[in-house]
Structure formats: C-alpha cells, structure tokens
mmCIF file of C-alpha atoms in Angstrom:
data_model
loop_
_atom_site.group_PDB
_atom_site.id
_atom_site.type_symbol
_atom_site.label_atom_id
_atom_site.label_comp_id
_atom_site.label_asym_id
_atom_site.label_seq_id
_atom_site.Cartn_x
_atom_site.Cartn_y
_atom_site.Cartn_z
ATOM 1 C CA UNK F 1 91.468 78.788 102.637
ATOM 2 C CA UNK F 2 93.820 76.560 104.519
ATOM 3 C CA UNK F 3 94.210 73.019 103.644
ATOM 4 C CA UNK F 4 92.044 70.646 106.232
ATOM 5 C CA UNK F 5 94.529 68.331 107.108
ATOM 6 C CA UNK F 6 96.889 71.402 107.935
ATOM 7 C CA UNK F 7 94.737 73.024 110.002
ATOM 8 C CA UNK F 8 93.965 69.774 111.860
ATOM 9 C CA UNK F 9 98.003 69.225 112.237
ATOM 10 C CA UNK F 10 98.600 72.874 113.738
ATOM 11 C CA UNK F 11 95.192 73.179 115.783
ATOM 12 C CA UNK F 12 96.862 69.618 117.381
ATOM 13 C CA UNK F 13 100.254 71.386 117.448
ATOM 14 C CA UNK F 14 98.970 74.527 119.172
ATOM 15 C CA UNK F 15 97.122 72.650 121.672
ATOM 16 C CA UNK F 16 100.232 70.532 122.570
ATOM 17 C CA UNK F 17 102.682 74.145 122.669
ATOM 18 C CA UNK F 18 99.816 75.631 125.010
ATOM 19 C CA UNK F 19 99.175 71.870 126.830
ATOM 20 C CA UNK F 20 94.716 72.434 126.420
ATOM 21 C CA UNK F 21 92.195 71.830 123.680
ATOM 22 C CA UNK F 22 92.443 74.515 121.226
ATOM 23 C CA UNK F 23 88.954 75.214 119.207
ATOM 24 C CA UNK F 24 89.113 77.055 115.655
ATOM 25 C CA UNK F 25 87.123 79.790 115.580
ATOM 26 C CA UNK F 26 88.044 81.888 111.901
ATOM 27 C CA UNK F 27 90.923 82.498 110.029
ATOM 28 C CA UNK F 28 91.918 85.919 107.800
ATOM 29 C CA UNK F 29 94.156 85.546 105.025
ATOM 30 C CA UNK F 30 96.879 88.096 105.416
ATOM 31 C CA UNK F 31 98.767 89.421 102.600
ATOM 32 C CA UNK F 32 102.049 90.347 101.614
ATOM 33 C CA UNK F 33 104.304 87.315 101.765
ATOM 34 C CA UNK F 34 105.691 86.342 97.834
ATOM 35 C CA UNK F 35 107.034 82.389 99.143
ATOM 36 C CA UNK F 36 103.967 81.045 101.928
ATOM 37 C CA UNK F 37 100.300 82.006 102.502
ATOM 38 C CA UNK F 38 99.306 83.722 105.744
ATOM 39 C CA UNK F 39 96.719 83.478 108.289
ATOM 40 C CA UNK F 40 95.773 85.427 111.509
ATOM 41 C CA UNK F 41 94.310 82.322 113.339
ATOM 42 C CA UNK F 42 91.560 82.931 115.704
ATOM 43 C CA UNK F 43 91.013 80.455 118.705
ATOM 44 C CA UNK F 44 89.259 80.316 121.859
ATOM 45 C CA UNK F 45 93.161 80.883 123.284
ATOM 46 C CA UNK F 46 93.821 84.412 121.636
ATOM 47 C CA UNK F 47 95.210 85.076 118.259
ATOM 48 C CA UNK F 48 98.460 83.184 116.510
ATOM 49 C CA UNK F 49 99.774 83.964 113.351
ATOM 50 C CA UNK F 50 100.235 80.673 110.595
ATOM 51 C CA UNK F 51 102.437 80.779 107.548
ATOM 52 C CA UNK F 52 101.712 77.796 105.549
ATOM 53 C CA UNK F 53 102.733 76.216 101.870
ATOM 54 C CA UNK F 54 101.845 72.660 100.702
ATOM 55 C CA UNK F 55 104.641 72.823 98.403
ATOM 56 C CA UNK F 56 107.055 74.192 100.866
ATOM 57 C CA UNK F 57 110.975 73.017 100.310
ATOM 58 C CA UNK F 58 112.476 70.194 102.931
ATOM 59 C CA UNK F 59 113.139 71.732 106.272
ATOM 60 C CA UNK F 60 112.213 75.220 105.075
ATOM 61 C CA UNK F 61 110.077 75.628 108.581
ATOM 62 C CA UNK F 62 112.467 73.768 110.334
ATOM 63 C CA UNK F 63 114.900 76.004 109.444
ATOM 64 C CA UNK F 64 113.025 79.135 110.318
ATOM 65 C CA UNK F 65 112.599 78.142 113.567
ATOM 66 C CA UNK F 66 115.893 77.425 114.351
ATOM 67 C CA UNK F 67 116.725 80.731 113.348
ATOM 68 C CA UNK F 68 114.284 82.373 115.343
ATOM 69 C CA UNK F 69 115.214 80.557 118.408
ATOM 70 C CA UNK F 70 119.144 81.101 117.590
ATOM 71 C CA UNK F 71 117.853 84.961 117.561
ATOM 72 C CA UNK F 72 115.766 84.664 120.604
ATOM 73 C CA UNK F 73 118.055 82.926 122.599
ATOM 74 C CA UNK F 74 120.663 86.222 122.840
ATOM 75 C CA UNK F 75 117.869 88.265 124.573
ATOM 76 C CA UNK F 76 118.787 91.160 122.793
ATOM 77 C CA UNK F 77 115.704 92.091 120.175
ATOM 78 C CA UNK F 78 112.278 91.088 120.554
ATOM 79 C CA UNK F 79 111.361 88.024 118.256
ATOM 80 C CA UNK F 80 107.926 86.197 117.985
ATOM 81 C CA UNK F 81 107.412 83.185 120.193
ATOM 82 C CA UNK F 82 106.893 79.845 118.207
ATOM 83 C CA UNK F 83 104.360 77.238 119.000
ATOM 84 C CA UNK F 84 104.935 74.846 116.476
ATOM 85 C CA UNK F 85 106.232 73.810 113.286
ATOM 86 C CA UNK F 86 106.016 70.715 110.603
ATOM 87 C CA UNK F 87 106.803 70.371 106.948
ATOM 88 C CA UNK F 88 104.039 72.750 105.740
ATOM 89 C CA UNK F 89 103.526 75.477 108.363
ATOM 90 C CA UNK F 90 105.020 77.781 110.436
ATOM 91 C CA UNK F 91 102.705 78.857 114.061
ATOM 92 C CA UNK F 92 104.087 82.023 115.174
ATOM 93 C CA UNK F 93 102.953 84.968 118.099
ATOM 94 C CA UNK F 94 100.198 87.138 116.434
ATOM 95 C CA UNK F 95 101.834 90.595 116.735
ATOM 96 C CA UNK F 96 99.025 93.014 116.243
ATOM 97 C CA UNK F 97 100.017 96.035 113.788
ATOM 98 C CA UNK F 98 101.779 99.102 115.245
ATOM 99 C CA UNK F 99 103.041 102.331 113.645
ATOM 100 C CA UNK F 100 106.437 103.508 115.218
ATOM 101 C CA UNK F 101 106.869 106.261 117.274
ATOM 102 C CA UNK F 102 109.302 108.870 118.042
ATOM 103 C CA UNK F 103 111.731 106.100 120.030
ATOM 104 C CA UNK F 104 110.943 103.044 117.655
ATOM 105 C CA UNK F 105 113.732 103.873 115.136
ATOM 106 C CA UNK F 106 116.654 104.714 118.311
ATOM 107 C CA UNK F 107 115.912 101.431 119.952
ATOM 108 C CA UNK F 108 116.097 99.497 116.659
ATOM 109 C CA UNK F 109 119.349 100.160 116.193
ATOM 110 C CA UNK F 110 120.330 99.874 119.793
ATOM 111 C CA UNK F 111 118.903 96.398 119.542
ATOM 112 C CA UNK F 112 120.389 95.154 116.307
ATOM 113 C CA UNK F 113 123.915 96.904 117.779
ATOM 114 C CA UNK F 114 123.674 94.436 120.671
ATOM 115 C CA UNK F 115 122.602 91.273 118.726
ATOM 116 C CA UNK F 116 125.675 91.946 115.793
ATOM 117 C CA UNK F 117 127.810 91.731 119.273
ATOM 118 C CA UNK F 118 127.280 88.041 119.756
ATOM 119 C CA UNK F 119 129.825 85.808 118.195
ATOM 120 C CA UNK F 120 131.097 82.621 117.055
ATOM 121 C CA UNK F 121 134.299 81.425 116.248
ATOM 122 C CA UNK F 122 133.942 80.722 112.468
ATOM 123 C CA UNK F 123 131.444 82.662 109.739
ATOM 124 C CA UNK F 124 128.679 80.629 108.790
ATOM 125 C CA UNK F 125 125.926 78.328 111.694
ATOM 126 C CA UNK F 126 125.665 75.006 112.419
ATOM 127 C CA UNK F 127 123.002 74.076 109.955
ATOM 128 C CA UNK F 128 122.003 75.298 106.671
ATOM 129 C CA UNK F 129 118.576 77.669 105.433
ATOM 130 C CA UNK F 130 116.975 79.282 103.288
ATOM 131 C CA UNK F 131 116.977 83.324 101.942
ATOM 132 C CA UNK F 132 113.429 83.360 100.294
ATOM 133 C CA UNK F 133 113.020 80.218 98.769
ATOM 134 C CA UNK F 134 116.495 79.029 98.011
ATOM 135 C CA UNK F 135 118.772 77.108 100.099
ATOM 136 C CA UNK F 136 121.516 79.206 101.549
ATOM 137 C CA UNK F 137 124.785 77.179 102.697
ATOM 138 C CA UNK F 138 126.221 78.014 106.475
ATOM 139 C CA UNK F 139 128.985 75.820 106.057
ATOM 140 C CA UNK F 140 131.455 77.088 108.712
ATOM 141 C CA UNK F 141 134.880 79.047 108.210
ATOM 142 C CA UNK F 142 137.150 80.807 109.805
ATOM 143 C CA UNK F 143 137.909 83.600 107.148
ATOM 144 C CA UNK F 144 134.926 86.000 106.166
ATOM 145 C CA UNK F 145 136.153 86.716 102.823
ATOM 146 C CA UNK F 146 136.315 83.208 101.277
ATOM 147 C CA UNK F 147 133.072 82.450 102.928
ATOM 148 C CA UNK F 148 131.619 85.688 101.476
ATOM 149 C CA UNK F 149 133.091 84.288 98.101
ATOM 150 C CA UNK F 150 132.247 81.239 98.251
ATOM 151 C CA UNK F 151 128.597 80.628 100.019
ATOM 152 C CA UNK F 152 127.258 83.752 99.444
ATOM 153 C CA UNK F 153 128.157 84.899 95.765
ATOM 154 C CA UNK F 154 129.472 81.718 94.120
ATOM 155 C CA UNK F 155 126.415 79.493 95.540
ATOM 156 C CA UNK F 156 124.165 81.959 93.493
ATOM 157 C CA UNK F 157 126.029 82.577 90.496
ATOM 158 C CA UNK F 158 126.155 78.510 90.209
ATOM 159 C CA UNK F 159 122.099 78.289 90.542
ATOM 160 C CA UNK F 160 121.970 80.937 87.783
ATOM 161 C CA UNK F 161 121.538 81.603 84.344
ATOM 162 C CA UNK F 162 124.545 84.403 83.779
ATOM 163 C CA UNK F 163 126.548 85.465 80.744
ATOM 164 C CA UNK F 164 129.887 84.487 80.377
ATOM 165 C CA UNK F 165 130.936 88.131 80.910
ATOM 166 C CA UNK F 166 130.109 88.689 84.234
ATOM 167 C CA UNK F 167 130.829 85.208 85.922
ATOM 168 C CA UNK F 168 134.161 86.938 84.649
ATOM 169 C CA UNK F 169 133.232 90.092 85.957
ATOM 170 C CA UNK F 170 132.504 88.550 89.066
ATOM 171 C CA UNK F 171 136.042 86.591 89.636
ATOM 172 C CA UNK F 172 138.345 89.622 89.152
ATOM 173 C CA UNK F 173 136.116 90.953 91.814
ATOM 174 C CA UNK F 174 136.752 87.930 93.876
ATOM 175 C CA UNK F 175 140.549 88.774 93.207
ATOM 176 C CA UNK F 176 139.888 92.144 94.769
ATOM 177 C CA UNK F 177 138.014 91.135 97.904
ATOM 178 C CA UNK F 178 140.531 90.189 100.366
ATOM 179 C CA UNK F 179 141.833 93.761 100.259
ATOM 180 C CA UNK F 180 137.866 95.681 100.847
ATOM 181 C CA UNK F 181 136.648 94.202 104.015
ATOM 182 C CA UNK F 182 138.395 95.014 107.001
ATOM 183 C CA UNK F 183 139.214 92.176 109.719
ATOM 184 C CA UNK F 184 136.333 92.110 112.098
ATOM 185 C CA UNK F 185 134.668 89.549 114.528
ATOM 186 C CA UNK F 186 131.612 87.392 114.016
ATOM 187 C CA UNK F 187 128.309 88.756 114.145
ATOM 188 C CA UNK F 188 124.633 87.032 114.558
ATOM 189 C CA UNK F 189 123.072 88.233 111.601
ATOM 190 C CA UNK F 190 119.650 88.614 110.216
ATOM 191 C CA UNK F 191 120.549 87.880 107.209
ATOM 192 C CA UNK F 192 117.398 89.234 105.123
ATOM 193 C CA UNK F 193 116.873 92.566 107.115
ATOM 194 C CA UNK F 194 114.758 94.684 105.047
ATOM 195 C CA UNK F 195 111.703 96.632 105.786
ATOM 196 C CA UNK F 196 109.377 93.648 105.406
ATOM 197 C CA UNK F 197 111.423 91.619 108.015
ATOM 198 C CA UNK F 198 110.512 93.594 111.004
ATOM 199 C CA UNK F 199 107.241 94.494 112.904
ATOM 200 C CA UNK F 200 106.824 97.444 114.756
ATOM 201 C CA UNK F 201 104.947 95.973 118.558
ATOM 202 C CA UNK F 202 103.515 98.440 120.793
ATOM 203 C CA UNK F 203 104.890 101.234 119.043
ATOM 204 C CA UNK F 204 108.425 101.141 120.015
ATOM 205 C CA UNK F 205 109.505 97.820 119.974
ATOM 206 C CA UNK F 206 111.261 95.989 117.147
ATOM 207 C CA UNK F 207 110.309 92.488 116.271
ATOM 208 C CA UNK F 208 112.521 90.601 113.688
ATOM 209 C CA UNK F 209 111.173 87.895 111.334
ATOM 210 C CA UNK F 210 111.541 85.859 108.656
ATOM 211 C CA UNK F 211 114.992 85.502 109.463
ATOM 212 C CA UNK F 212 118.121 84.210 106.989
ATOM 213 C CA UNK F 213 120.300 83.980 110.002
ATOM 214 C CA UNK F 214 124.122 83.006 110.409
ATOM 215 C CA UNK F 215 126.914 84.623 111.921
ATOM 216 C CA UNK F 216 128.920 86.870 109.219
ATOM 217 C CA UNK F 217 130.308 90.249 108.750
ATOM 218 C CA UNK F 218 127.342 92.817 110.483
ATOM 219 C CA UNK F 219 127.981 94.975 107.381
ATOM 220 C CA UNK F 220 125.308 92.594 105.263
ATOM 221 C CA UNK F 221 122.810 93.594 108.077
ATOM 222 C CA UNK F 222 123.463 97.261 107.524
ATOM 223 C CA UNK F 223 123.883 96.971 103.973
ATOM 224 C CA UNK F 224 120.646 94.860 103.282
ATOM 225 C CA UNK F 225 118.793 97.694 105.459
ATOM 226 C CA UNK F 226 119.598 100.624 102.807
ATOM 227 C CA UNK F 227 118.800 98.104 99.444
ATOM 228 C CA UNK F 228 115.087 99.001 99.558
ATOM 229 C CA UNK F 229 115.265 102.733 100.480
ATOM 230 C CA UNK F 230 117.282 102.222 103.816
ATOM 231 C CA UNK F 231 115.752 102.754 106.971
ATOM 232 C CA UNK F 232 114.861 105.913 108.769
ATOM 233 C CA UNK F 233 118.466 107.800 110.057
ATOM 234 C CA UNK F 234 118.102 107.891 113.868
ATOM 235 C CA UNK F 235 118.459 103.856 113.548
ATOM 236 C CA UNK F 236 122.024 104.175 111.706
ATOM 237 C CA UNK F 237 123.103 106.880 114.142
ATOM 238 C CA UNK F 238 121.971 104.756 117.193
ATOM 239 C CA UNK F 239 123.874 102.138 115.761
ATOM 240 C CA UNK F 240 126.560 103.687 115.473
ATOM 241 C CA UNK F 241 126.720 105.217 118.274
ATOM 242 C CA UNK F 242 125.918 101.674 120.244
ATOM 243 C CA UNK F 243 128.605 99.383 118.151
ATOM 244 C CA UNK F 244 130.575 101.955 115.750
ATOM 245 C CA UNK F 245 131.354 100.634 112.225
ATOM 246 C CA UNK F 246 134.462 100.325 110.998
ATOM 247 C CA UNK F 247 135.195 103.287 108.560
ATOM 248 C CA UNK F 248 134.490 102.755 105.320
ATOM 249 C CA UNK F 249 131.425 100.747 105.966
ATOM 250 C CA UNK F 250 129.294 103.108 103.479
ATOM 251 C CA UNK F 251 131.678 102.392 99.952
ATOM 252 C CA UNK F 252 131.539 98.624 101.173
ATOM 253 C CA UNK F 253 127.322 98.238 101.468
ATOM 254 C CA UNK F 254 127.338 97.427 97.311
ATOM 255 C CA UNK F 255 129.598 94.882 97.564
ATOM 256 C CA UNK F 256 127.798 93.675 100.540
ATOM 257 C CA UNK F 257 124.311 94.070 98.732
ATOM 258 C CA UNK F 258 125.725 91.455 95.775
ATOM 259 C CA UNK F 259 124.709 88.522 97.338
ATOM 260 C CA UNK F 260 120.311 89.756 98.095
ATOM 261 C CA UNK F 261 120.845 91.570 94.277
ATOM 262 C CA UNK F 262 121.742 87.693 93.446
ATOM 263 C CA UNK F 263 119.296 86.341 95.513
ATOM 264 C CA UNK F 264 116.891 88.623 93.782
ATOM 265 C CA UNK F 265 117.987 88.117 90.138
ATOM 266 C CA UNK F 266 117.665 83.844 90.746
ATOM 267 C CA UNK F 267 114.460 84.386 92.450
ATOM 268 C CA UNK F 268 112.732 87.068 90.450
ATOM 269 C CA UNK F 269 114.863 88.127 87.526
ATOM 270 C CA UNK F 270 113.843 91.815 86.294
ATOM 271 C CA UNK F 271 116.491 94.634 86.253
ATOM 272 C CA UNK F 272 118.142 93.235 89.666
ATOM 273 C CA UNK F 273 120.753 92.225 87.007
ATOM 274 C CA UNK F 274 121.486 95.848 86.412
ATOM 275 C CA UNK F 275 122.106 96.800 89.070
ATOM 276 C CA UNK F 276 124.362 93.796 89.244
ATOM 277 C CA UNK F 277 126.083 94.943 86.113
ATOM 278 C CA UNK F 278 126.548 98.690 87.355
ATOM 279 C CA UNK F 279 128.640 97.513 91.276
ATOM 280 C CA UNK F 280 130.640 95.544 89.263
ATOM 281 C CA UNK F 281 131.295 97.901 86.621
ATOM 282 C CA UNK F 282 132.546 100.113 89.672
ATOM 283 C CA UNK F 283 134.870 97.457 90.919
ATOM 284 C CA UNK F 284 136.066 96.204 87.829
ATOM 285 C CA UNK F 285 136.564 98.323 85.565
#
C-alpha cells in the first residue's frame, strides 16, 4: 500500500514528534483525495492520519505545513496537529469522523469570522504554495486588486491553454476591477475552503485542512464556500453577524470564484470553462 522506505521515514518521524519507539501495527487506505494517497495509520501510540505521493511537487508538504501552522498559530479554529513532514508525506492528527450537529454550522462561521480578522500589512504570505497541485504565488503587495490580477487570475491564465477571445475577455475585466472590490483590510485566508476542506470533530467543532493559505480579501473564503453548493445558512448568518461583510459581497462572489473556476479548468478541464465564459459574459459584455 505505502511505499517501504516511506513508511520507514514517517514511522522514524513520528517517533521523533512523539520522542518513543513507534511500532506499525496496520494501515487503511482512505479515499477521497484527487492529488495524494491516504492512510489512517495505526500504531501502538493511537491513530495518525498520512497523506503521501512519491511523485509529489518540491516543497508541496512543506508548504502545507506551513500553512497549517500559520492557521494554528491565531488560535482561532481548530486545525490538526502535525507530527512530521518530508518530500513525500504529510503526518497529520487522525480526526475520527463526525456528523454536525445543531451548533456545528453557528460556530463555523464564528470561527472563520475571527480567523479573516487577523492581518498583515500587504496581500499575499511570506512564502509561496500550492492550490491542488499547482504552485500558487504569495508574492506580497500592498493593493488587493493588482494582486488579485496578477497572482491569482493572470498566474492561471499563463499556465493555460485559452482562446484568444477570452484572455481578451479577461483584460477588459481586469480594466473593470479596481472599481468592484471595496477597500478592505487583510485577511488570513483558507484559500481552498470548500466542503472537502473541513472536518466536522466531536460534532461541533470545525477543523480546517488542506489549506491554500495567504492573507487576501476574506470575500475568496466566502465565495469559494458557495462554488460547490455553498454551505448550510446559519454559517453565513453567524458570519455575518460575527465580522459583517461589506455590502455587496453577494454580486462580487463570481468574480471572486474566477481564480478556483481557473484553478479547476488547468487542473481538470471539463465545463469549468463555461462557467468561465458565462461571469465574464456578465462583466463584459
């Protein structure tokens, strides 16, 4: 199932993070990552849970866990505890499965209100990851909109294969930018919050994962939240209620949800491309 020389490397890891001699007992593939494999490692020391890829890209762990400690570090949302990382694999806190319950959804949003309230000085973090499987730029700057331009929508269309008509499409929409987003202050993001980011631990208690993280404008969060169906209400309205957005934040979510519908097109082509085509038909027309 899992390479030998990996699970020697992370059974050494573990027993370093946890400073005792860690024995392998069985490991169960897991399933519903499209990028790594997936384990629920059992030891003699409890459960962990092991993402692992022998083709994974440079730093690609590294990366992750730098975003889950930038995360962590704000004490605001529950994220898994890390005991160790290399080139190939990822050893994470095995978070049993949970269903939510009646206060789950209300203390998401409380949660994600106070981590959008920490802030930096300039949009971006200081080191570069990855959304998926592709290398997302942080470089820093102070103005959201030509970062938004620039190393979240140009960095994809460059990577991809689209038509001359909308990489014009997409630069009268850049023309049209500085005049949708309203002026607003840093936020820790996410930055890939979707419903397959986020456990559900004990039954009301949020845990983020597989972070994209950097400090932007906390409408991607929100917008990237209602891409896949949206999430259930009481979390926008606790939200709200906790941080209010600005108004207008609902006719801005497409423009925010250009850069995953991007991501999505370079990564898995399909009819992400329509719906592409059909936000910037709206803006440009």
């Amino acid at each position: 199932m899992i390479p030998a020389a990996i699970k020697r490397n992370l059974i050494t890891q573990l027993g370093n993070a946890l400073n005792t001699t860690v024995t392998f007992t069985e490991a169960t593939l897991l399933t519903g990552g499209c990028i790594n494999n997936a384990i629920k490692l059992n030891t003699d020391k409890g459960l962990f849970f092991v993402k692992w890829n022998t083709n994974a890209k440079a730093n690609m762990f590294q990366s992750e866990y730098r975003g889950l400690k930038v995360l962590k570090d704000t004490n605001t949302i529950c994220i898994p505890d890390v005991f160790g990382f290399d080139e190939n694999f990822l050893i994470l806190e095995f978070i049993p499965p949970s269903n939510p319950d009646n206060a789950f959804w209300e203390n998401f949003g409380q949660k994600l209100a106070l981590m959008h309230q920490q802030t930096h000085p300039k949009f971006g973090l200081e080191f570069d990851n990855y959304i998926g499987s592709l290398q997302q730029s942080n470089e820093q700057n102070k103005n959201w909109d030509d970062f938004f331009i620039q190393k979240r929508l140009q960095a994809q269309l460059s990577i991809g294969d689209f038509t001359a008509n909308i990489l014009s499409d997409f630069d009268k929409l850049f023309q049209k930018i500085p005049s949708i987003f309203p002026v607003e202050k840093t936020a820790l993001l996410h930055g890939d919050l979707w419903s397959g980011n986020f456990l559900v631990k004990g039954g009301d208690t949020p845990v983020l994962i597989d972070p994209a993280t950097y400090y932007g404008n906390r409408e991607m969060d929100i917008a990237m939240s209602k891409l896949f169906g949206g999430f259930n209400s009481n979390f926008y309205f606790a939200y709200n209620e906790s941080y209010p957005l600005e108004n207008g934040w609902e006719e801005r979510i497409q423009i925010c949800n250009l850069y995953p519908l991007l991501v999505h097109v370079n990564l898995f082509g399909g009819g992400y491309i329509n719906q592409v085509k059909n936000i910037l038909s709206y803006y440009v027309a």
